[in-house]
Coordinates of C-alpha atoms in Angstrom, one line a residue:
M14 CA 5.2 32.0 11.0
V15 CA 1.5 30.3 10.7
F16 CA 3.3 27.8 8.1
A17 CA 6.1 27.4 10.2
L18 CA 4.0 26.1 12.8
V19 CA 1.8 23.6 10.6
G20 CA 5.2 22.6 9.1
L21 CA 6.6 21.7 12.7
V22 CA 3.5 20.0 13.4
V23 CA 3.4 18.0 10.0
L24 CA 7.2 17.2 10.8
A25 CA 6.3 15.7 14.2
L26 CA 3.4 13.7 13.5
L27 CA 5.3 12.0 10.7
G28 CA 8.1 11.5 12.9
A29 CA 5.5 10.0 15.5
V30 CA 3.8 7.7 12.8
H31 CA 7.2 6.2 11.3
R32 CA 8.4 5.7 15.1
Y33 CA 5.2 3.8 15.6
V34 CA 5.6 1.7 12.4
W35 CA 9.2 1.0 13.3
R36 CA 8.1 -0.5 16.9
R37 CA 5.7 -2.6 15.5
F38 CA 7.6 -4.1 12.2
V39 CA 10.9 -3.8 13.5
G40 CA 11.2 -3.4 17.5
D41 CA 8.6 -6.0 18.4
T42 CA 9.5 -8.5 15.8
T43 CA 13.4 -8.6 15.9
A44 CA 16.1 -9.2 18.1
P45 CA 18.6 -6.5 19.1
G46 CA 21.8 -6.2 17.3
S47 CA 20.2 -8.1 14.6
R48 CA 21.0 -7.9 10.7
L49 CA 17.0 -7.4 10.2
R50 CA 16.9 -4.9 13.1
R51 CA 19.8 -2.7 11.9
A52 CA 18.3 -2.9 8.0
G53 CA 15.2 -2.0 9.4
T54 CA 16.3 1.1 11.3
V55 CA 18.2 2.3 8.3
A56 CA 14.8 1.9 6.2
A57 CA 13.2 4.0 9.1
F58 CA 15.8 6.8 8.5
V59 CA 15.9 6.5 4.7
L60 CA 12.6 6.6 3.7
P61 CA 11.2 9.7 4.9
L62 CA 14.0 11.3 3.6
L63 CA 13.1 10.5 0.2
S64 CA 9.8 11.3 0.8
V65 CA 10.7 14.9 1.6
G66 CA 13.4 15.1 -1.0
A67 CA 10.3 13.9 -3.6
M68 CA 8.1 16.5 -2.2
T69 CA 10.7 19.5 -2.5
S70 CA 12.9 18.6 -5.1
G71 CA 10.9 20.2 -8.2
R72 CA 10.1 23.2 -5.9
V73 CA 13.6 23.8 -5.3
G74 CA 14.8 23.5 -8.9
A75 CA 16.6 20.3 -8.5
P76 CA 17.8 18.5 -11.9
F77 CA 14.9 16.8 -13.4
W78 CA 16.8 13.7 -13.6
L79 CA 17.2 13.8 -9.7
Q80 CA 13.4 14.5 -9.3
Q81 CA 12.5 11.1 -11.2
V82 CA 15.1 9.3 -9.1
L83 CA 13.4 10.9 -5.7
A84 CA 10.1 10.4 -6.6
W85 CA 9.2 6.7 -7.4
P86 CA 10.8 5.6 -3.9
G87 CA 9.6 9.0 -2.1
F88 CA 6.0 9.1 -3.3
L89 CA 5.3 5.6 -3.1
W90 CA 6.9 5.3 0.5
L91 CA 4.0 7.5 1.6
A92 CA 1.3 5.6 0.2
C93 CA 2.9 2.8 1.8
L94 CA 3.1 4.6 5.1
L95 CA -0.4 5.1 5.1
Y96 CA -1.8 1.7 4.5
L97 CA 0.7 -0.1 6.6
T98 CA -0.2 2.3 9.5
L99 CA -4.1 1.9 8.9
A100 CA -3.1 -1.7 8.8
L101 CA -1.4 -2.0 12.2
L102 CA -4.2 0.1 13.7
V103 CA -6.5 -2.8 13.0
G104 CA -3.6 -5.4 14.1
E105 CA -3.9 -3.4 17.7
V106 CA -7.4 -4.9 17.9
V107 CA -6.5 -8.4 17.2
R108 CA -3.1 -8.1 19.1
P109 CA -5.0 -9.1 22.6
V110 CA -7.4 -11.1 21.5
L111 CA -4.4 -13.5 20.2
L112 CA -2.6 -13.3 23.0
R113 CA -5.6 -14.1 25.3
V114 CA -6.6 -17.2 22.9
L115 CA -2.9 -18.4 23.2
A116 CA -2.9 -18.0 26.8
R117 CA -5.8 -20.0 27.4
R118 CA -4.6 -22.8 25.1
D119 CA -1.0 -22.9 26.7
A120 CA -3.1 -23.4 30.0
A121 CA -5.1 -25.8 29.1
R122 CA -2.0 -28.0 27.8
T123 CA -0.2 -27.4 30.7
G124 CA -3.3 -28.3 32.9
A125 CA -3.4 -31.6 30.8
E126 CA 0.2 -32.2 31.1
N127 CA 0.2 -32.2 35.0
G128 CA -3.0 -34.1 34.9
T129 CA -1.3 -37.1 32.9
A130 CA 1.6 -36.7 35.5
S131 CA -0.1 -37.1 38.6
G132 CA -2.0 -40.0 37.1
T133 CA 1.1 -41.8 36.0
P134 CA 1.3 -45.4 38.0
A135 CA 3.8 -45.9 40.6
E136 CA 6.9 -48.3 40.2
S137 CA 7.0 -51.5 41.7
S138 CA 8.6 -50.5 44.6
G139 CA 5.5 -48.4 45.1
T140 CA 7.1 -45.2 45.6
P141 CA 5.7 -42.5 43.9
T142 CA 7.8 -40.8 40.7
E143 CA 7.7 -37.3 40.2
V144 CA 7.2 -36.3 36.8
P145 CA 9.3 -33.0 35.6
D146 CA 7.1 -30.8 33.8
E147 CA 8.7 -30.6 30.1
T148 CA 6.6 -27.4 29.1
H149 CA 8.3 -25.4 31.9
P150 CA 11.3 -27.5 33.0
R151 CA 13.0 -26.8 36.6
T152 CA 16.5 -27.3 36.1
E153 CA 16.7 -26.3 39.9
N154 CA 15.3 -29.6 40.6
L155 CA 18.5 -31.4 39.5
V156 CA 21.1 -31.1 41.9
T157 CA 24.3 -33.1 41.4
S158 CA 27.0 -34.5 43.6
G159 CA 30.4 -34.3 42.2
S160 CA 30.3 -36.0 38.8
T161 CA 28.2 -38.9 39.8
G162 CA 24.7 -37.2 38.4
V163 CA 22.8 -38.3 41.3
S164 CA 19.5 -36.4 41.3
A165 CA 18.1 -34.6 44.4
P166 CA 16.1 -36.3 47.0
P167 CA 12.2 -36.1 46.6
E168 CA 12.1 -33.7 49.7
A169 CA 14.5 -31.4 47.5
V170 CA 11.8 -31.5 44.8
A171 CA 8.9 -30.9 46.6
R172 CA 10.5 -27.8 48.1
T173 CA 11.7 -26.5 44.9
A174 CA 8.5 -27.2 43.0
S175 CA 6.7 -24.8 45.0
D176 CA 8.6 -21.8 44.1
A177 CA 8.1 -22.6 40.0
P178 CA 6.4 -19.9 38.2
D179 CA 2.8 -19.4 36.7
P180 CA 2.8 -22.1 34.1
V181 CA 1.0 -19.8 31.7
A182 CA 3.8 -17.0 31.9
E183 CA 6.5 -17.6 29.5
P184 CA 9.9 -16.1 29.2
E185 CA 11.6 -14.6 25.9
T186 CA 12.6 -18.1 24.8
E187 CA 11.4 -21.3 26.4
P188 CA 14.6 -23.6 27.5
A189 CA 15.2 -26.8 26.1
A190 CA 13.5 -30.0 28.4
T191 CA 16.1 -31.2 31.0
A192 CA 15.2 -34.7 33.0
S193 CA 17.6 -36.5 35.2
A194 CA 18.9 -39.6 33.6
P195 CA 20.2 -42.9 35.1
A196 CA 23.7 -43.5 35.0
G197 CA 24.8 -44.5 32.0
T198 CA 21.9 -43.9 29.6
T199 CA 22.1 -41.0 27.0
P200 CA 20.5 -37.8 27.4
A201 CA 17.3 -36.6 25.5
P202 CA 18.8 -34.0 22.7
A203 CA 18.0 -30.4 23.6
L204 CA 14.8 -29.1 22.2
A205 CA 15.0 -25.7 20.1
P206 CA 14.4 -22.7 21.7
Q207 CA 11.0 -21.2 20.7
P208 CA 9.7 -17.4 20.5
S209 CA 7.6 -16.1 23.4
R210 CA 3.8 -15.6 22.8
R211 CA 4.0 -12.1 22.5
L212 CA 6.7 -12.0 20.0
F213 CA 4.7 -14.7 18.3
V214 CA 2.0 -12.5 17.9
S215 CA 3.8 -9.2 16.9
R216 CA 5.3 -11.7 13.8
V217 CA 1.7 -12.6 12.9
V218 CA 0.1 -9.3 13.2
G219 CA 3.1 -7.7 11.9
G220 CA 3.4 -9.9 8.6
A221 CA -0.4 -9.6 8.3
A222 CA -0.4 -6.1 8.3
A223 CA 2.8 -5.6 6.0
A224 CA 0.8 -8.3 3.7
A225 CA -2.3 -5.8 3.5
G226 CA -0.7 -2.9 3.3
L227 CA 1.5 -3.5 0.4
A228 CA -0.8 -5.7 -1.8
T229 CA -3.8 -2.2 -1.4
V230 CA -0.7 0.1 -2.4
G231 CA 0.3 -2.2 -5.3
Y232 CA -3.2 -2.7 -6.7
G233 CA -3.5 1.2 -6.5
A234 CA -0.5 1.8 -8.2
Y235 CA -1.3 -0.7 -11.1
G236 CA -5.0 1.1 -11.4
V237 CA -2.7 4.2 -12.4
L238 CA -0.2 2.8 -14.7
R239 CA -2.8 0.9 -16.6
G240 CA -4.7 4.3 -17.1
P241 CA -8.0 5.4 -16.4
S242 CA -11.4 3.7 -17.8
V243 CA -14.3 5.7 -19.7
R244 CA -17.2 6.6 -17.7
R245 CA -20.5 7.8 -19.2
I246 CA -23.3 10.0 -18.1
T247 CA -26.2 11.8 -19.6
V248 CA -27.0 15.5 -18.5
P249 CA -30.2 17.2 -19.7
L250 CA -30.0 21.0 -20.0
A251 CA -33.1 23.1 -20.4
K252 CA -32.0 25.7 -22.8
L253 CA -30.1 23.3 -24.8
P254 CA -31.9 23.0 -28.4
R255 CA -33.0 19.9 -30.0
A256 CA -30.0 20.2 -32.6
A257 CA -27.6 19.8 -30.1
H258 CA -29.1 16.8 -28.1
G259 CA -26.5 14.2 -27.9
F260 CA -23.6 16.3 -27.8
R261 CA -20.6 14.5 -26.1
I262 CA -17.8 16.1 -24.4
A263 CA -14.8 14.1 -23.3
V264 CA -14.0 15.4 -19.8
V265 CA -10.4 14.8 -18.6
S266 CA -8.8 16.7 -15.5
D267 CA -6.1 16.4 -13.3
I268 CA -3.5 14.2 -15.9
H269 CA -0.7 15.3 -14.0
I270 CA 2.4 14.7 -16.3
G271 CA 5.5 14.7 -14.3
P272 CA 8.6 12.8 -12.8
I273 CA 6.6 9.6 -12.4
L274 CA 3.9 10.1 -15.0
G275 CA 5.3 10.9 -18.3
R276 CA 4.9 10.7 -22.0
A277 CA 3.4 6.9 -22.1
H278 CA 0.9 8.2 -19.6
T279 CA 0.0 11.3 -21.9
R280 CA -0.1 8.7 -24.7
R281 CA -2.6 6.3 -23.1
I282 CA -4.9 9.2 -22.1
V283 CA -4.9 10.6 -25.8
D284 CA -5.6 7.0 -27.0
T285 CA -8.5 6.5 -24.6
I286 CA -10.1 10.1 -25.7
N287 CA -9.8 9.4 -29.5
A288 CA -11.5 5.9 -28.8
T289 CA -14.7 7.6 -27.7
S290 CA -15.1 9.9 -30.7
P291 CA -15.9 12.8 -28.6
D292 CA -17.5 16.0 -30.2
L293 CA -15.4 18.3 -27.7
V294 CA -12.6 17.6 -25.5
A295 CA -12.1 19.6 -22.1
V296 CA -8.7 19.3 -20.2
V297 CA -10.2 20.7 -17.0
G298 CA -6.6 22.0 -15.4
D299 CA -3.6 20.3 -13.5
L300 CA -2.0 18.7 -16.8
V301 CA 1.4 19.0 -15.2
D302 CA 3.8 19.0 -12.6
G303 CA 6.9 20.4 -13.4
S304 CA 8.3 23.3 -16.2
V305 CA 7.7 23.0 -20.0
A306 CA 11.4 22.6 -20.1
D307 CA 11.4 19.4 -18.3
L308 CA 7.9 17.9 -19.5
G309 CA 7.1 19.8 -22.7
S310 CA 8.2 16.7 -24.8
A311 CA 5.8 14.5 -22.3
A312 CA 2.7 16.2 -23.1
E313 CA 3.5 16.5 -26.9
P314 CA 0.9 13.4 -27.5
L315 CA -1.7 16.0 -26.8
A316 CA -1.4 17.2 -30.3
A317 CA -3.1 14.1 -31.5
L318 CA -6.3 14.7 -29.9
R319 CA -9.4 14.3 -32.5
A320 CA -12.9 16.0 -31.9
R321 CA -15.5 17.6 -34.2
H322 CA -15.5 21.0 -32.4
G323 CA -11.6 20.9 -31.1
S324 CA -10.2 20.3 -27.8
Y325 CA -10.2 23.2 -24.8
F326 CA -8.0 23.9 -21.9
V327 CA -8.2 25.9 -18.4
T328 CA -5.4 26.1 -15.8
G329 CA -5.5 24.3 -12.4
N330 CA -3.7 25.2 -9.4
H331 CA -0.7 23.1 -10.3
E332 CA -0.1 25.3 -13.3
Y333 CA 0.6 28.1 -11.2
F334 CA 3.5 26.3 -9.3
S335 CA 4.9 25.1 -12.6
G336 CA 4.8 28.3 -15.0
A337 CA 1.2 28.9 -16.0
E338 CA 2.0 31.2 -19.1
Q339 CA 4.7 29.1 -20.6
W340 CA 2.1 25.9 -20.1
V341 CA -0.6 28.0 -21.8
D342 CA 1.7 28.8 -25.0
H343 CA 2.6 25.3 -25.0
V344 CA -0.8 23.8 -25.0
R345 CA -1.8 26.3 -27.7
E346 CA 1.3 25.0 -29.6
L347 CA -0.1 21.8 -29.3
G348 CA -3.5 22.2 -30.9
L349 CA -5.5 22.9 -27.7
V350 CA -7.5 26.3 -27.2
P351 CA -7.0 27.8 -23.8
L352 CA -9.7 29.7 -22.1
E353 CA -8.7 32.2 -19.8
N354 CA -11.7 33.8 -18.9
A355 CA -13.2 33.4 -22.1
R356 CA -15.9 32.1 -24.0
V357 CA -16.5 30.6 -27.3
E358 CA -20.0 29.7 -29.2
I359 CA -20.5 26.2 -29.6
E360 CA -23.3 24.4 -31.8
G361 CA -26.6 25.2 -29.3
F362 CA -24.4 26.2 -26.6
D363 CA -22.0 28.8 -25.2
L364 CA -18.4 27.2 -23.6
A365 CA -17.0 29.3 -21.4
G366 CA -13.5 28.8 -19.4
V367 CA -12.1 30.5 -16.1
N368 CA -8.7 30.8 -14.9
D369 CA -8.2 28.4 -11.4
I370 CA -8.3 30.8 -8.1
A371 CA -4.8 29.7 -7.6
G372 CA -3.7 32.3 -10.3
E373 CA -5.0 35.4 -8.1
T374 CA -1.4 35.5 -6.3
E375 CA 0.0 36.2 -9.9
G376 CA -3.0 38.7 -10.6
Q377 CA -4.2 35.7 -13.2
G378 CA -7.4 34.9 -11.1
P379 CA -10.9 33.6 -12.3
D380 CA -12.9 36.4 -14.1
F381 CA -16.7 35.5 -14.4
G382 CA -17.8 38.7 -15.4
R383 CA -15.1 38.4 -18.4
A384 CA -16.0 34.9 -19.1
L385 CA -19.7 35.0 -18.8
G386 CA -20.8 38.7 -18.4
D387 CA -22.2 39.8 -21.9
R388 CA -23.5 36.7 -22.9
D389 CA -27.0 35.9 -24.4
R390 CA -28.7 33.9 -21.4
G391 CA -31.1 32.3 -23.3
R392 CA -28.6 30.1 -24.5
A393 CA -27.4 27.2 -22.3
A394 CA -23.8 27.9 -21.0
V395 CA -21.3 24.9 -19.9
L396 CA -18.3 26.4 -17.8
M397 CA -15.0 24.5 -17.5
A398 CA -13.4 25.7 -14.2
H399 CA -10.8 23.5 -12.3
Q400 CA -12.0 24.0 -8.6
P401 CA -15.9 22.8 -7.6
V402 CA -15.7 25.4 -5.0
V403 CA -16.4 28.5 -7.9
I404 CA -19.9 26.6 -8.2
H405 CA -21.6 29.7 -6.4
D406 CA -20.3 31.9 -8.8
A407 CA -21.2 29.7 -11.6
V408 CA -24.9 29.8 -10.3
E409 CA -24.8 33.5 -9.9
H410 CA -23.8 33.9 -13.4
G411 CA -26.5 31.5 -15.0
V412 CA -24.2 28.5 -15.9
D413 CA -26.4 25.7 -16.6
L414 CA -23.3 22.9 -16.2
Q415 CA -19.8 23.3 -14.5
L416 CA -17.1 21.0 -15.4
S417 CA -14.7 20.5 -12.6
G418 CA -11.8 18.4 -11.4
H419 CA -9.4 18.8 -8.7
T420 CA -10.4 16.4 -6.0
H421 CA -9.1 13.1 -7.5
G422 CA -12.3 11.9 -5.7
G423 CA -9.9 11.7 -2.9
Q424 CA -7.6 9.3 -4.6
L425 CA -6.2 7.6 -1.5
W426 CA -9.0 6.3 1.0
P427 CA -10.1 7.6 3.3
G428 CA -8.8 10.9 1.7
N429 CA -12.2 11.3 0.3
Y430 CA -13.4 12.3 3.7
L431 CA -10.9 15.2 3.9
A432 CA -12.1 16.1 0.2
E433 CA -15.2 16.8 1.2
L434 CA -14.5 19.0 3.9
A435 CA -13.0 21.5 1.4
N436 CA -15.1 21.2 -1.8
P437 CA -18.7 21.0 -2.3
T438 CA -18.8 17.9 -4.3
V439 CA -15.8 15.2 -4.5
A440 CA -17.0 13.4 -7.5
G441 CA -19.9 12.8 -9.9
L442 CA -23.0 14.9 -10.6
E443 CA -24.8 17.3 -8.3
R444 CA -27.3 20.0 -8.5
Y445 CA -26.8 23.5 -7.1
G446 CA -30.2 25.5 -7.9
D447 CA -30.5 25.7 -11.5
T448 CA -26.8 24.7 -12.2
Q449 CA -25.5 21.3 -12.4
L450 CA -22.2 20.4 -11.1
F451 CA -20.0 17.6 -12.8
V452 CA -16.7 16.6 -10.9
S453 CA -14.2 14.4 -12.5
R454 CA -12.1 12.4 -10.5
G455 CA -9.2 13.0 -12.6
A456 CA -7.2 10.6 -15.2
G457 CA -3.9 10.9 -13.3
A458 CA -2.4 11.3 -9.8
W459 CA -0.4 13.6 -7.8
G460 CA 2.3 12.5 -5.3
P461 CA 2.1 8.7 -4.8
P462 CA 1.2 7.2 -8.2
V463 CA -1.6 5.1 -6.3
R464 CA -5.1 5.3 -6.0
V465 CA -7.4 3.6 -3.5
G466 CA -11.1 3.5 -3.4
A467 CA -11.0 6.4 -6.6
P468 CA -10.2 4.8 -9.7
S469 CA -8.9 7.3 -12.6
D470 CA -11.4 8.2 -15.3
I471 CA -12.3 10.1 -18.5
T472 CA -15.9 10.9 -18.6
V473 CA -18.2 11.5 -21.6
V474 CA -20.7 13.7 -20.8
E475 CA -23.6 13.2 -23.6
L476 CA -25.7 16.7 -23.3
A477 CA -29.6 16.2 -23.7
S478 CA -32.3 18.4 -24.7
R479 CA -35.5 18.3 -23.2
Q480 CA -37.1 19.4 -26.4
A481 CA -35.9 16.2 -27.9

């Protein structure tokens, strides 16, 4: 019942956001019945449907080719929706300022034209000549008698001028200037209709918002598809012996092989890790978004990982959406060592790994007692655990360094503020008592293949002995 209510709230919110985006980009900038308005209205219905399809197709067992077809436009639109909405909200601050500036400019221009008209020299007969306002022409001043084209007498002009609209206000389109012309002369060509001030501002703000939002998404997508960068940090451990000083662990998390990021993505990550020549590789969960049947071949480049002490793997929450047991078996076939609530002794320290807390629904959750309970606490301990929230269990069991991922560093700003609400650390290295926690931003992306304010990375953690 609770999930149903949350789902309804989310759908209502998405509907309201789409309505707002349609209004600002389509309703306020296009003419009713125009091709642009029809196209924008169709897009406002089709794009969210693609997004829903992208998010649900894998869960309902849709064919993998259909998941791939839906994933690119569906997930990219979610990122576009976020940044287009944020840009439009900024535009709401700019919009009234622009309207005020343009209103003052038009009022000043109208006043100047009226002043020029009142200062025009009289004709030779000495009778003042009425000069029409060409900015806001009053065609009602021109009264014809039959087909002779005789203009109205001055009394009619004066009478109708008093009923003219405010010169600052503008209609939707300004009419062409009209003036009485002497018989036998050629009238001036009509001016093309001009957009109203409000329409002009809507198009300017909408265009700027579209450019800013789409450019942000484009740059964020480029960063993901280019592949992760390499970061390096040094972590001193009090119990680490001098012989293990300088031991390098390549930490990679949240690769998210799936319908969008496939075999080429995996190959880029493997090549980047191997270029650092690590002593050990730690794959800290969320390797995949899909089944072994669909993505097994995309994960095969992991077999090429090279490290002196091997490559190790722990499950993340997404493995339990994708068949965790099958993936554990598959990564073992590729040469990685799964640490399922287990521990191995490495040169100078213990390396332990626990299952992700999402496995609790399948009876395969983290078991810290099994992984760490009977070890020699005189040795340094490094723990691989996908989610940072288990840091307090790590402190209780005397872990010196926990390696985690899961947060993506927020992935899409301002998502980092939401991630802070659910995680003790969103990215980087922090200390909790005698335990240090390092959280990777991840090497891939979930959902939209876009990162803004949280670039993907692979981190080489160099352990330092205080005895060195």
